[in-house]
Coordinates of C-alpha atoms in Angstrom, one line a residue:
Chain K
M25 CA 94.5 122.1 293.2
K26 CA 95.1 123.0 296.7
R27 CA 99.1 123.2 296.4
S28 CA 100.8 125.6 294.5
K29 CA 102.5 124.8 290.9
K30 CA 105.8 125.7 291.2
L31 CA 108.2 126.9 293.8
Q32 CA 111.4 127.8 294.3
L33 CA 114.5 129.2 296.3
A34 CA 116.6 132.0 295.9
I35 CA 119.3 132.0 298.9
M36 CA 118.8 128.8 301.1
G37 CA 121.2 126.1 300.8
T38 CA 124.3 128.3 299.4
A39 CA 127.3 128.2 302.2
P40 CA 129.1 131.4 302.9
F41 CA 132.6 131.6 301.8
V42 CA 135.3 133.7 302.8
L43 CA 137.6 134.5 299.6
S44 CA 141.2 135.5 300.1
G45 CA 144.1 137.1 298.0
C46 CA 142.6 138.4 294.8
T47 CA 144.2 141.5 293.5
D48 CA 143.0 143.0 290.0
S49 CA 142.8 146.5 289.0
A50 CA 139.2 147.9 289.2
R51 CA 139.1 148.1 285.2
E52 CA 139.7 144.5 284.9
A53 CA 137.1 142.0 285.4
L54 CA 136.2 138.1 284.9
V55 CA 132.8 137.5 282.5
Y56 CA 131.2 134.0 282.4
K57 CA 128.0 133.0 281.1
D58 CA 127.7 130.0 283.5
V59 CA 129.8 128.4 286.0
A60 CA 131.2 125.5 283.3
S61 CA 133.0 128.4 281.7
C62 CA 134.2 129.9 284.5
I63 CA 135.9 126.7 285.6
S64 CA 137.0 125.9 282.5
D65 CA 138.8 129.5 282.1
G66 CA 140.7 128.2 285.2
V67 CA 141.3 131.6 286.6
I68 CA 139.2 130.8 289.9
S69 CA 139.0 127.7 291.4
D70 CA 135.6 125.5 291.0
S71 CA 134.0 126.3 294.2
V72 CA 134.9 129.8 294.1
C73 CA 133.3 129.5 290.3
R74 CA 129.9 128.1 292.0
Y75 CA 129.9 130.4 295.0
E76 CA 130.2 133.3 292.8
Y77 CA 127.5 132.2 290.3
N78 CA 125.0 131.7 293.5
K79 CA 125.7 135.3 294.7
A80 CA 124.9 136.4 290.8
W81 CA 122.1 134.6 290.8
Q82 CA 120.8 136.3 294.6
N83 CA 122.1 139.3 293.3
H84 CA 119.8 139.0 289.9
L85 CA 116.8 138.4 292.3
M86 CA 117.1 141.5 294.1
M87 CA 118.6 144.2 291.4
A88 CA 117.7 142.8 287.9
P89 CA 115.9 146.2 286.2
K90 CA 112.3 145.8 286.9
Y91 CA 110.0 146.9 284.1
N92 CA 106.0 147.0 284.5
A93 CA 105.2 145.7 280.6
A94 CA 107.0 142.7 279.3
S95 CA 107.4 144.9 275.7
D96 CA 109.6 147.3 277.8
C97 CA 111.8 144.8 279.0
Q98 CA 112.4 142.7 275.7
Q99 CA 113.0 146.3 273.7
D100 CA 116.1 146.5 276.2
F101 CA 116.9 142.7 276.7
G102 CA 115.6 141.2 273.6
T103 CA 116.0 137.7 275.3
T104 CA 113.0 136.0 277.4
C105 CA 111.7 138.1 280.1
Q106 CA 110.1 136.3 283.0
Q107 CA 107.7 138.0 285.2
L108 CA 107.7 138.4 289.2
A109 CA 105.6 137.7 291.9
S110 CA 105.2 141.2 292.1
G111 CA 104.1 141.4 289.0
E112 CA 107.2 143.2 287.1
Y113 CA 109.1 141.8 284.5
I114 CA 113.1 141.2 284.7
P115 CA 115.6 140.1 281.9
T116 CA 116.8 136.1 282.4
M117 CA 120.2 136.2 283.7
E118 CA 122.8 135.0 281.2
G119 CA 126.1 135.4 283.0
F120 CA 127.8 137.1 285.7
M121 CA 131.1 139.7 286.1
L122 CA 133.4 139.3 288.8
A123 CA 135.4 142.6 289.4
A124 CA 137.9 142.9 292.3
E125 CA 136.6 145.3 294.9
P126 CA 139.6 147.7 295.8
G127 CA 140.3 149.6 299.1
S128 CA 138.7 146.2 300.8
S129 CA 140.9 144.9 303.8
R130 CA 139.2 141.4 303.0
S131 CA 139.7 141.0 299.2
S132 CA 136.3 140.1 297.7
F133 CA 134.5 140.3 294.3
T134 CA 131.7 142.2 293.5
V135 CA 129.5 140.1 291.8
I136 CA 127.1 141.6 288.9
P137 CA 124.6 139.6 287.1
L138 CA 124.4 140.1 283.4
Y139 CA 122.2 140.1 280.5
L140 CA 122.2 140.0 277.0
G141 CA 121.3 143.0 275.3
S142 CA 121.2 143.7 271.3
G143 CA 124.2 142.3 269.1
G144 CA 125.0 139.6 271.7
F145 CA 126.7 142.0 274.3
F146 CA 126.7 141.5 277.9
R147 CA 125.1 144.2 279.5
T148 CA 124.4 144.9 283.4
G149 CA 121.5 145.9 284.9
N150 CA 122.1 149.8 284.6
Y151 CA 122.5 148.8 280.7
D152 CA 126.7 149.1 280.6
R153 CA 128.2 147.3 277.9
V154 CA 130.8 144.6 279.4
G155 CA 131.9 142.7 276.2
S156 CA 130.8 139.9 273.9
S157 CA 129.0 137.0 275.2
Y158 CA 131.2 135.0 272.9
Q159 CA 134.6 136.1 274.7
Q160 CA 134.5 134.6 277.9
G161 CA 137.4 135.3 280.7
K162 CA 139.2 138.6 281.1
V163 CA 137.9 141.8 280.2
I164 CA 138.5 145.5 280.4
V165 CA 135.3 147.2 281.4
D166 CA 134.6 150.9 282.2
K167 CA 135.0 151.5 286.0
K168 CA 131.6 152.4 286.4
A169 CA 130.3 149.0 285.3
T170 CA 131.8 147.5 287.9
A171 CA 130.3 149.5 290.8
K172 CA 128.0 147.8 293.0
P173 CA 124.3 148.5 292.1
S174 CA 122.3 149.9 295.1
L175 CA 119.2 148.5 295.1
T176 CA 117.5 150.1 298.4
K177 CA 117.7 153.0 300.0
P178 CA 120.6 153.7 302.3
S179 CA 119.2 153.4 305.7
I180 CA 120.2 156.3 307.7
K181 CA 123.7 156.1 309.7
S182 CA 123.8 156.6 313.3
T183 CA 125.5 155.8 316.3
T184 CA 125.4 152.9 318.6
M185 CA 125.2 153.5 322.3
K186 CA 124.8 149.9 323.3
R187 CA 124.1 146.5 322.4
G188 CA 122.5 143.3 323.3
G189 CA 119.7 144.4 325.1
F190 CA 117.6 142.0 323.4
G191 CA 117.9 138.3 323.6
S192 CA 118.7 137.6 327.1
R193 CA 115.9 135.0 328.0
S194 CA 117.2 132.8 324.6
A195 CA 119.9 130.9 326.6
A196 CA 117.1 129.7 328.9
R197 CA 115.1 127.8 326.3
G198 CA 115.1 125.8 322.8
S199 CA 113.4 126.9 319.9
W200 CA 110.2 128.8 319.9
G201 CA 108.1 126.7 317.7
G202 CA 105.4 125.8 320.1
Chain Z
M23 CA 92.2 110.4 307.7
L24 CA 94.8 107.7 307.3
R25 CA 98.5 107.2 308.2
I26 CA 100.3 105.4 305.3
T27 CA 104.1 104.0 305.5
S28 CA 105.7 105.2 302.6
A29 CA 109.5 104.3 301.3
P30 CA 111.6 107.5 301.7
R31 CA 113.2 108.9 299.0
K32 CA 116.7 108.1 298.1
D33 CA 119.2 110.6 299.4
W34 CA 116.7 112.5 300.6
T35 CA 119.5 114.0 303.7
R36 CA 121.6 115.3 301.1
L37 CA 118.9 117.0 299.1
A38 CA 118.0 118.5 302.6
E39 CA 121.3 119.7 303.2
S40 CA 121.7 120.9 299.7
L41 CA 118.6 123.0 300.0
G42 CA 119.2 124.5 303.3
F43 CA 117.1 122.2 305.8
K44 CA 120.1 121.4 308.3
F45 CA 117.5 120.8 310.9
H46 CA 116.1 117.8 309.2
T47 CA 117.7 115.7 312.4
I48 CA 117.8 117.3 315.7
G49 CA 120.2 115.9 318.4
G50 CA 120.5 112.7 316.7
E51 CA 116.5 112.1 316.0
A52 CA 114.7 112.3 313.3
Y53 CA 112.7 115.3 312.9
W54 CA 111.7 115.1 309.2
D55 CA 110.2 111.8 308.9
E56 CA 109.0 110.5 305.5
T57 CA 108.5 106.7 306.4
A58 CA 104.8 107.8 306.6
Y59 CA 102.4 110.1 305.1
Y60 CA 98.8 111.3 306.2
Q61 CA 96.3 110.9 303.8
F62 CA 93.1 113.4 303.9
S63 CA 90.0 113.5 301.6
M64 CA 89.1 117.2 300.3
K65 CA 86.1 117.3 302.4
Q66 CA 88.1 116.6 305.4
V67 CA 90.9 119.4 304.6
E68 CA 88.1 122.1 303.3
Q69 CA 85.2 121.5 305.8
D70 CA 87.2 120.4 308.9
I71 CA 90.4 122.4 308.8
E72 CA 90.8 124.9 306.6
D73 CA 86.9 126.7 307.3
P74 CA 87.6 126.5 311.1
T75 CA 90.9 128.1 310.7
A76 CA 89.7 131.3 308.7
E77 CA 86.8 131.4 311.6
I78 CA 88.8 131.0 314.5
H79 CA 91.3 133.7 313.0
Q80 CA 88.2 136.2 312.4
M81 CA 87.3 135.4 316.3
C82 CA 90.7 135.8 317.4
L83 CA 90.8 139.5 315.4
H84 CA 87.6 140.4 316.8
L85 CA 88.8 139.9 320.4
V86 CA 92.0 141.9 319.6
D87 CA 90.0 144.6 318.8
K88 CA 88.0 143.8 321.9
A89 CA 91.4 143.4 324.4
V90 CA 93.3 146.8 322.8
N91 CA 90.0 148.8 324.3
S92 CA 89.7 147.1 327.6
E93 CA 92.2 147.4 330.4
Q94 CA 90.8 144.9 332.1
L95 CA 91.7 142.4 329.3
M96 CA 94.9 143.4 328.7
E97 CA 96.1 143.2 332.2
R98 CA 94.2 139.5 332.0
L99 CA 97.1 139.0 329.1
R100 CA 99.6 140.1 330.9
I101 CA 100.7 142.8 328.7
P102 CA 102.9 145.1 330.7
R103 CA 101.1 148.5 331.0
F104 CA 103.8 150.3 329.8
F105 CA 103.3 148.9 326.2
W106 CA 99.4 149.0 326.1
D107 CA 99.4 152.0 323.6
Y108 CA 102.6 150.5 321.9
V109 CA 100.0 147.2 321.3
R110 CA 97.1 149.3 321.0
H111 CA 98.0 151.7 318.2
S112 CA 99.8 148.8 316.2
W113 CA 95.9 147.4 316.0
L114 CA 94.6 150.7 315.2
R115 CA 97.3 151.3 312.7
R116 CA 96.2 147.9 311.1
D117 CA 99.8 146.9 310.7
S118 CA 100.6 144.1 308.5
H119 CA 101.0 140.5 309.8
L120 CA 102.8 137.6 307.8
Y121 CA 101.9 134.6 309.4
G122 CA 100.5 132.2 312.2
R123 CA 100.3 128.5 313.0
M124 CA 96.9 127.1 314.6
D125 CA 97.1 123.8 316.4
F126 CA 94.3 121.5 315.9
S127 CA 93.6 117.8 317.8
Y128 CA 92.0 116.1 314.7
D129 CA 90.9 112.5 313.7
G130 CA 89.4 113.0 310.4
Q131 CA 85.7 112.6 312.0
S132 CA 84.8 114.5 314.7
P133 CA 85.4 118.2 314.8
A134 CA 89.0 119.4 314.7
K135 CA 89.5 121.0 318.2
F136 CA 91.6 124.2 318.6
Y137 CA 94.6 124.0 321.1
E138 CA 96.2 127.2 320.5
Y139 CA 97.4 129.9 318.3
N140 CA 101.3 130.4 317.6
A141 CA 100.7 133.8 316.0
D142 CA 104.0 135.5 316.7
T143 CA 106.7 133.0 316.5
P144 CA 105.7 130.0 315.1
T145 CA 108.5 127.5 313.4
S146 CA 107.9 124.3 311.2
L147 CA 107.7 126.8 308.3
Y148 CA 110.2 125.7 305.8
E149 CA 109.2 121.9 306.2
S150 CA 105.6 122.9 305.8
A151 CA 106.0 125.2 303.1
F152 CA 108.6 124.1 301.0
F153 CA 110.1 120.4 301.7
Q154 CA 106.5 118.9 302.4
W155 CA 105.6 120.4 298.8
L156 CA 109.2 118.8 297.1
W157 CA 108.4 115.5 298.6
L158 CA 105.1 115.1 296.7
E159 CA 106.6 116.8 293.4
Q160 CA 109.0 114.2 293.5
M161 CA 107.2 111.1 295.0
V162 CA 104.6 111.8 291.8
E163 CA 108.2 112.3 289.4
E164 CA 109.1 109.0 290.9
Q165 CA 105.6 107.4 290.0
K166 CA 105.1 106.5 293.8
L167 CA 101.8 108.4 294.0
P168 CA 99.5 109.0 291.1
P169 CA 99.4 112.7 289.4
E170 CA 95.9 113.4 290.6
I171 CA 97.2 113.5 294.3
D172 CA 97.1 116.8 296.1
Q173 CA 98.4 118.4 299.2
F174 CA 96.6 121.6 301.2
N175 CA 99.6 123.4 300.3
I176 CA 100.1 127.3 299.0
I177 CA 101.8 128.5 302.3
Q178 CA 105.1 130.0 300.0
E179 CA 102.9 131.2 297.5
M180 CA 100.8 133.3 299.7
L181 CA 103.8 134.3 301.9
I182 CA 105.6 135.9 298.9
E183 CA 102.3 137.6 297.7
A184 CA 101.8 139.1 301.2
L185 CA 105.6 140.0 300.9
V186 CA 105.0 141.7 297.8
L187 CA 102.3 143.7 299.5
L188 CA 104.5 144.7 302.6
K189 CA 107.2 146.0 299.9
K190 CA 104.6 148.5 298.1
Q191 CA 102.7 149.7 300.9
K192 CA 105.1 149.6 303.8
M193 CA 108.6 149.3 303.2
A194 CA 109.2 151.5 300.1
G195 CA 112.4 150.5 299.3
E196 CA 113.9 149.9 302.6
L197 CA 115.8 147.2 304.2
L198 CA 114.0 144.4 305.7
Y199 CA 116.2 142.7 308.4
F200 CA 115.5 139.2 309.7
S201 CA 116.9 138.1 313.1
C202 CA 116.6 135.4 315.4
S203 CA 119.0 134.6 318.6
Q204 CA 122.3 132.4 318.2
D205 CA 121.8 129.3 319.6
S206 CA 118.8 127.7 317.7
E207 CA 119.6 125.8 313.8
E208 CA 115.7 125.2 313.8
D209 CA 115.3 129.1 314.4
Y210 CA 118.2 130.4 312.2
G211 CA 116.7 128.1 309.2
T212 CA 112.8 129.5 309.6
V213 CA 114.3 133.1 309.6
E214 CA 116.8 132.0 306.4
Y215 CA 113.6 130.7 304.5
F216 CA 111.5 133.8 305.7
R217 CA 114.3 136.0 304.1
D218 CA 114.2 133.8 301.1
C219 CA 110.8 134.6 300.5
A220 CA 111.2 138.2 301.0
V221 CA 114.3 138.2 298.3
Q222 CA 112.0 136.5 295.9
A223 CA 109.4 139.3 296.4
G224 CA 111.6 141.9 295.8
L225 CA 112.7 143.6 299.0
G226 CA 116.0 143.9 300.2
T227 CA 117.1 142.3 303.4
Q228 CA 119.8 141.9 305.9
F229 CA 120.3 139.1 308.4
I230 CA 121.2 140.2 311.9
Y231 CA 121.1 138.0 315.6
T232 CA 118.8 139.6 318.1
E233 CA 121.9 140.0 320.6
D234 CA 123.4 142.0 317.8
I235 CA 120.6 144.5 318.0
G236 CA 121.9 148.1 319.1
I237 CA 120.4 151.2 320.2
S238 CA 121.2 154.5 319.0
P239 CA 121.2 157.9 321.5
E240 CA 118.0 158.9 319.5
G241 CA 116.2 155.7 321.0
Q242 CA 116.1 153.9 317.7
F243 CA 117.6 150.4 316.8
T244 CA 120.3 149.9 314.9
D245 CA 122.5 147.3 313.0
L246 CA 126.4 146.0 313.0
E247 CA 127.1 149.0 311.2
D248 CA 125.2 151.6 313.0
R249 CA 122.5 152.2 310.5
T250 CA 119.0 152.6 311.7
I251 CA 116.6 149.4 311.1
P252 CA 113.8 150.4 309.0
G253 CA 112.1 147.1 309.4
M254 CA 112.7 144.1 311.2
F255 CA 111.2 140.1 311.1
K256 CA 112.1 138.8 314.7
L257 CA 111.8 135.4 315.8
Y258 CA 111.6 136.4 319.0
P259 CA 108.5 136.6 321.2
W260 CA 106.9 139.8 322.1
E261 CA 106.7 139.2 326.0
F262 CA 110.4 138.2 326.2
M263 CA 111.2 141.9 324.5
F264 CA 108.7 143.3 326.4
E265 CA 110.2 142.8 329.5
E266 CA 114.5 143.1 328.2
A267 CA 116.6 145.9 328.8
F268 CA 115.8 147.3 325.2
G269 CA 112.0 147.0 325.4
S270 CA 111.5 150.5 327.2
Y271 CA 112.9 151.8 323.6
L272 CA 110.1 149.8 321.4
P273 CA 107.3 152.5 321.8
G274 CA 109.7 155.3 320.4
S275 CA 111.3 153.4 317.6
D276 CA 110.3 154.0 314.3
T277 CA 111.0 150.3 313.6
L278 CA 108.3 148.2 311.8
F279 CA 108.1 144.7 313.4
F280 CA 107.3 141.4 312.1
E281 CA 104.8 139.8 313.7
P282 CA 103.5 143.5 314.6
P283 CA 103.2 144.4 318.4
W284 CA 99.5 143.6 318.4
K285 CA 100.1 140.0 317.7
A286 CA 101.5 139.7 321.3
I287 CA 98.0 139.4 322.0
L288 CA 97.1 136.1 320.5
S289 CA 100.4 134.3 321.2
N290 CA 99.7 134.7 324.2
K291 CA 97.5 131.6 326.1
A292 CA 95.1 134.1 328.2
I293 CA 93.4 134.5 324.9
L294 CA 92.0 130.7 325.4
P295 CA 89.4 131.6 327.9
I296 CA 88.3 134.7 326.8
L297 CA 87.8 133.1 323.2
W298 CA 85.7 130.6 325.0
Q299 CA 84.0 132.9 326.9
E300 CA 83.2 134.7 324.3
F301 CA 82.0 132.0 321.6
K302 CA 81.2 129.2 324.2
G303 CA 79.9 126.0 322.7
H304 CA 81.8 126.8 319.2
P305 CA 82.4 123.5 317.8
N306 CA 86.3 123.5 317.4
L307 CA 86.7 125.3 320.5
L308 CA 87.5 123.6 324.1
P309 CA 86.1 124.8 327.5
C310 CA 89.0 127.2 328.9
Y311 CA 89.4 128.7 332.3
F312 CA 91.8 131.2 333.9
E313 CA 93.3 129.3 337.1
D314 CA 92.2 131.8 339.4
E315 CA 88.5 132.1 338.4
K316 CA 85.7 129.7 339.0
P317 CA 85.7 127.0 336.2
G318 CA 82.3 126.1 334.7
D319 CA 81.3 122.8 334.5
D320 CA 81.8 122.0 331.1
L321 CA 85.7 121.7 331.6
G322 CA 85.0 118.3 333.9
S323 CA 88.2 117.0 336.1
H324 CA 90.2 116.1 333.3
Y325 CA 92.1 119.0 331.8
V326 CA 95.4 120.5 330.7
K327 CA 97.2 123.1 332.7
K328 CA 99.1 125.5 330.2
P329 CA 101.2 128.4 331.5
V330 CA 100.3 131.7 329.7
F331 CA 103.4 132.3 328.2
S332 CA 105.0 128.8 326.9
R333 CA 106.4 127.4 323.9
E334 CA 107.3 123.6 322.6
G335 CA 104.9 122.1 325.2
A336 CA 107.0 123.0 328.4
N337 CA 105.2 123.3 331.8
I338 CA 102.3 121.7 330.4
A339 CA 100.5 119.2 332.8
V340 CA 97.6 117.0 332.4
M341 CA 95.0 116.7 335.6
D342 CA 92.6 114.1 336.1
N343 CA 90.5 114.1 339.0
G344 CA 93.0 116.6 340.7
K345 CA 96.0 114.2 340.1
T346 CA 98.8 115.1 337.6
T347 CA 99.2 112.3 335.1
V348 CA 101.4 113.9 332.6
N349 CA 103.9 116.7 333.4
V350 CA 106.6 118.5 330.9
D351 CA 109.2 120.5 333.0
G352 CA 110.2 123.6 331.9
P353 CA 111.4 127.3 332.4
Y354 CA 107.7 129.1 331.8
V355 CA 106.5 129.2 335.9
D356 CA 106.2 132.7 336.4
S357 CA 103.1 133.4 334.1
G358 CA 99.8 132.5 335.6
Y359 CA 98.0 129.2 334.1
V360 CA 95.0 128.3 332.0
L361 CA 93.1 125.1 332.4
Q362 CA 91.7 123.9 328.9
K363 CA 89.1 120.6 328.5
Y364 CA 91.4 117.6 327.8
Q365 CA 91.4 116.6 324.5
P366 CA 93.6 113.9 323.7
L367 CA 95.6 114.1 320.4
P368 CA 94.2 111.1 318.4
V369 CA 96.6 108.4 318.0
F370 CA 97.9 106.6 314.8
A371 CA 100.1 103.6 314.7
G372 CA 101.2 104.5 318.2
N373 CA 101.7 108.2 317.4
H374 CA 100.0 110.9 318.8
T375 CA 99.2 113.3 315.5
L376 CA 98.8 117.4 315.9
I377 CA 97.8 119.1 313.0
G378 CA 99.4 122.7 312.3
S379 CA 97.2 124.8 310.1
W380 CA 99.0 128.3 308.4
V381 CA 97.3 131.3 308.4
I382 CA 99.1 133.9 305.9
A383 CA 98.0 137.2 306.2
D384 CA 94.4 136.4 307.0
R385 CA 94.0 133.3 304.8
P386 CA 94.7 129.7 305.7
A387 CA 97.3 128.6 303.5
G388 CA 98.1 124.8 304.1
I389 CA 98.6 122.4 307.0
G390 CA 102.1 120.5 308.3
I391 CA 101.3 117.6 310.6
R392 CA 103.8 116.5 313.9
E393 CA 103.8 113.3 315.6
D394 CA 105.0 112.5 319.2
N395 CA 105.3 109.3 321.4
S396 CA 103.9 111.5 324.0
V397 CA 100.1 113.3 324.3
I398 CA 102.1 116.6 324.5
T399 CA 103.7 117.5 321.3
R400 CA 107.1 118.9 322.3
D401 CA 110.2 119.8 320.4
S402 CA 111.0 116.2 319.8
S403 CA 108.3 115.9 317.9
R404 CA 108.7 114.8 314.1
F405 CA 107.2 116.3 311.0
V406 CA 105.3 113.7 308.6
P407 CA 104.0 115.0 305.1
H408 CA 100.2 114.9 304.1
V409 CA 98.5 114.4 300.8
I410 CA 95.1 114.9 299.3
R411 CA 93.3 111.8 298.0
E412 CA 89.9 110.6 297.0

């Protein structure tokens, strides 16, 4: 066969959306197994449920705990582990958690993908327990479980003396394809 | 090689939009066009397109190696002297490259003729790699095409593979930025698609517009939060960056760029006469000369005049016995010209058909076809899918 068997997209096709007016204590969070359970809970709107679920999915692809061996992944998460193109294994996303970002001028959620650990408990990628998969909706969780997981080395904070030094020729043309 | 008319999938525009393909129609004109597809035999794809693509890519790399060690060639390629070492070191370090698209004229019978190499900022990636693939999968699913049908398309798979390698070997957990300039939906779509593949490869990514890039007092490029940029995919031509205000910071910066600086040698049409000089008579090459040198007899009197720096068919003219027969206006007037023997595109049902052959890392990975009403393929062209069928 001269073509790929399976392809997917991770981030394209989800429209950006700015959320407003949500204040929640840092230790309160919303936990759902999927978009449908988020919508039926009625706390946040359908479109926000969908948007946040998509964001969780993107975060999952970037931040899921990675294992070199399938057996190590299964030991922690029991459920089916998937293999990435890189050869590493990650658990399957089984739910998502929304926690309000405190002190943010533009209130928005921190979205954390959830996995199933032993005993049917939801776990974050850092293996913090955040409630049972049988309960959906508002849960009280340890503050550290709502911390945004950091995926990459933070780049070096610098200062900027000038911007706009690239792009001046862009106004003069259409697209680059050729 | 055949052009076969075909019924479009129901609701494909809605599907396209839900999958981030917002430039399926450009300026009210169809760009993605599935009212037809092209059909090739496996032999046509493998022997006539895939193999020459691999070979010409190797020939091009050979010339890069030659050019970085020759002041005369660097001058011919119009790379500003200030950047010679920058380009040279990028090649000697073997900076990874990710993608490029070769354009061929091919009629299914005679050898495919190489027009040029879009090695720095090629577009039409998303539609070639993903949407074309999805079209075939759905056509088979809907039983409009038989299950044994195929397509030359492992572009996305190989791109993700190349990005996985990049992550392991070069990025070491650092963010890869993706940038294009602010005014093109098509460019943005291409960059977001690239970023999508990077996310699937496990890289941490961030988007920034070309115009928003900053410079720190230490001469490092910065993002909108004043953080330094460790790596950047830029859909913005090297020859522009070399000329613009921040260009002078490039050699001193630590940012790893994709495509790498050495690609400036290949995306440049001055490579075409140099390629002809080095590999004269190659069945897939067209005779080509610099405008300011005495052309060989093999050029003939019917040729195409192309600016050294030009995109989307701009400023290209077809000359026949000293007369201009076709002429496309455009902004690229200040870079000198090359003359390439006229090899018209084949015509299928009134359409001029151009084959884009993708190179991912160093391997041929698939093709995408564009049609235009004119002999010169421009940004008004339409993308038409293809299949392989015996």
